[in-house]
Amino acid sequence: MKRAVGIGVDIGGTFTKIAAVDPRGRLLALSEVPTDPQKGPKAFIVRAAEAVRSLEHALGRKGDAVGIGAAGDVDSAGGRLRFAPNLRPFEEFPLRDALSRALRRPATMHNDANSAAWGGFVIELKRGVRNMAAITMGTGIGGGLVLDGRLYEGSTGSAGEIGHMKVFPGGERCGCGSKGCLEAYAGRHAIVRAAERLLAEQPGRKSRLRALPGKLDPREIAEAASAGDALAREVWRGVGHALGLGVIDLVLLLNLDAVLIVGGVARAGALFLGEIERALRESPFRTPCGRVRVRIGRTDNLGALGAGLLSLEGRR
Ligand SMILES: [Zn+2]
């Protein structure tokens, strides 16, 4: 029998990535289309279905099922987005069933970070742990949980909002409106803000960041830190400290085997992983904090791969 192929469709605010994946998580083909949410969900479904067909044409075979991952609060039972600041025109539209009809095959739909967590569980951890969390680092901080070997989505599909756990209650203002969230310390804007603040507060302190034109971005701050810039290194230690507090809370609640940190900003992982590990070592809860392994994910497009893998779950 031919091995199954899943098609993952990872819908972001700007681009939608489409991946064909085998049951072990190997990427077979990848493409990308603009999401253009303002053109509406029906036009998007037509565009996405066309892109899936041309990917399959290039691959030389059809996928058996299609899985959507989407940024926002996903009703995974109903197959739609309930709340999605970056995909407003798609809210409440039955994306899953529409894509299933357009492609004439079964479809699933989950939150993008939950999809990435599942991708990380299968691809990075080879299903070798029982309990894990993934933290996705990008513009926002997302999260997903795999507990007892299954994706855990909670009562309404909303579990795993790790970015909005309060690591410093009353602290920095977060994009969500509350204060002290992990995202307000480790999200893309927070990292840039921390660097700008250090530069402004310590005008006499030397840093190569001062010479960079325009607005800083995390990649530049990572490059400076890797080159030994002390101020830039301090920024990443702050990121690691906040992540460490978040990881400890996750471990105390869930007694995890592993935490996988993924996403674009996680490429700077070498600059903050040590700080997370230090926080864990200093926790008085030695057994669970000693047990958990924190890893930086190395696979690109985990959201699309995980969505494709989730479409195959139950078919294995
Ligand atoms: Zn928040």
Coordinates of N, CA and C in Angstrom, one line a residue, residues 133-135 141-143 145 159-170 172 174 176 178-186 242-254 256:
A133 N 5.4 20.7 25.5 CA 4.8 22.0 25.1 C 5.7 22.5 24.0
A134 N 5.1 23.2 23.1 CA 5.9 24.0 22.1 C 5.6 25.5 22.3
I135 N 6.7 26.3 22.2 CA 6.5 27.7 22.3 C 7.0 28.3 21.0
I141 N 3.9 35.4 20.7 CA 4.4 34.1 21.3 C 3.2 33.2 21.4
G142 N 3.2 32.1 20.7 CA 2.1 31.1 20.7 C 2.6 29.9 21.5
G143 N 1.7 29.0 21.6 CA 2.0 27.7 22.2 C 1.1 26.6 21.9
L145 N 0.2 22.2 23.2 CA 0.5 21.2 24.2 C 0.2 19.8 23.6
A159 N -6.6 26.1 24.3 CA -5.5 25.8 25.2 C -4.2 26.2 24.6
G160 N -3.2 26.5 25.4 CA -1.8 26.7 25.0 C -1.5 28.1 24.7
E161 N -2.3 29.1 25.2 CA -1.9 30.5 25.0 C -0.8 30.9 25.9
I162 N 0.3 30.3 25.7 CA 1.5 30.5 26.6 C 2.0 31.9 26.5
G163 N 1.8 32.6 25.4 CA 2.3 34.0 25.3 C 1.6 34.9 26.2
H164 N 0.5 34.6 26.7 CA -0.3 35.5 27.5 C -0.3 35.0 29.0
M165 N 0.5 34.1 29.3 CA 0.7 33.8 30.8 C 1.4 35.0 31.4
K166 N 1.1 35.3 32.6 CA 1.7 36.5 33.3 C 3.0 36.1 33.9
V167 N 4.1 36.5 33.3 CA 5.4 36.2 33.9 C 5.9 37.3 34.8
F168 N 5.4 38.6 34.6 CA 5.7 39.7 35.5 C 4.4 40.5 35.7
P169 N 3.5 40.0 36.6 CA 2.2 40.6 36.8 C 2.4 42.1 37.0
G170 N 1.5 42.9 36.3 CA 1.6 44.3 36.4 C 2.8 44.9 35.6
E172 N 5.1 45.0 31.7 CA 5.0 45.6 30.4 C 3.6 45.4 29.8
C174 N 1.0 44.4 27.1 CA 1.1 43.4 26.0 C 0.1 43.8 24.9
C176 N -2.2 42.3 23.7 CA -3.6 41.8 24.1 C -4.3 42.7 25.0
S178 N -3.5 43.3 28.3 CA -3.1 43.2 29.7 C -1.6 43.4 29.9
K179 N -1.2 43.3 31.1 CA 0.2 43.6 31.4 C 1.0 42.4 31.9
G180 N 2.3 42.3 31.6 CA 3.1 41.3 32.2 C 3.1 40.0 31.5
C181 N 2.5 39.9 30.3 CA 2.5 38.6 29.5 C 3.9 38.3 29.0
L182 N 4.1 37.0 28.9 CA 5.4 36.5 28.3 C 5.7 37.2 27.0
E183 N 4.6 37.4 26.1 CA 4.8 38.0 24.8 C 5.4 39.4 24.9
A184 N 5.1 40.1 26.0 CA 5.5 41.5 26.3 C 7.0 41.5 26.6
Y185 N 7.6 40.3 26.8 CA 9.1 40.2 27.1 C 9.8 39.4 26.0
A186 N 9.1 38.6 25.3 CA 9.9 37.7 24.4 C 9.3 37.7 22.9
A242 N 12.6 35.7 31.0 CA 11.1 35.6 30.9 C 10.6 34.3 30.4
L243 N 11.3 33.7 29.4 CA 10.9 32.4 28.9 C 11.1 31.3 30.0
G244 N 12.2 31.5 30.8 CA 12.5 30.5 31.9 C 11.3 30.5 32.9
L245 N 10.8 31.7 33.3 CA 9.7 31.8 34.2 C 8.5 31.1 33.6
G246 N 8.3 31.4 32.3 CA 7.1 30.7 31.7 C 7.2 29.2 31.7
V247 N 8.4 28.8 31.3 CA 8.7 27.3 31.3 C 8.5 26.7 32.6
I248 N 9.0 27.3 33.7 CA 8.8 26.8 35.0 C 7.3 26.7 35.4
D249 N 6.5 27.7 35.0 CA 5.1 27.6 35.3 C 4.4 26.4 34.5
L250 N 4.8 26.3 33.3 CA 4.3 25.1 32.5 C 4.7 23.8 33.1
V251 N 5.9 23.7 33.6 CA 6.4 22.5 34.2 C 5.7 22.2 35.5
L252 N 5.5 23.2 36.3 CA 4.8 23.0 37.6 C 3.3 22.6 37.4
L253 N 2.7 23.1 36.3 CA 1.3 22.7 36.0 C 1.2 21.3 35.4
L254 N 2.2 21.0 34.5 CA 2.0 19.9 33.6 C 3.0 18.8 33.7
L256 N 6.1 18.4 32.4 CA 6.4 18.1 31.0 C 7.8 17.3 30.9

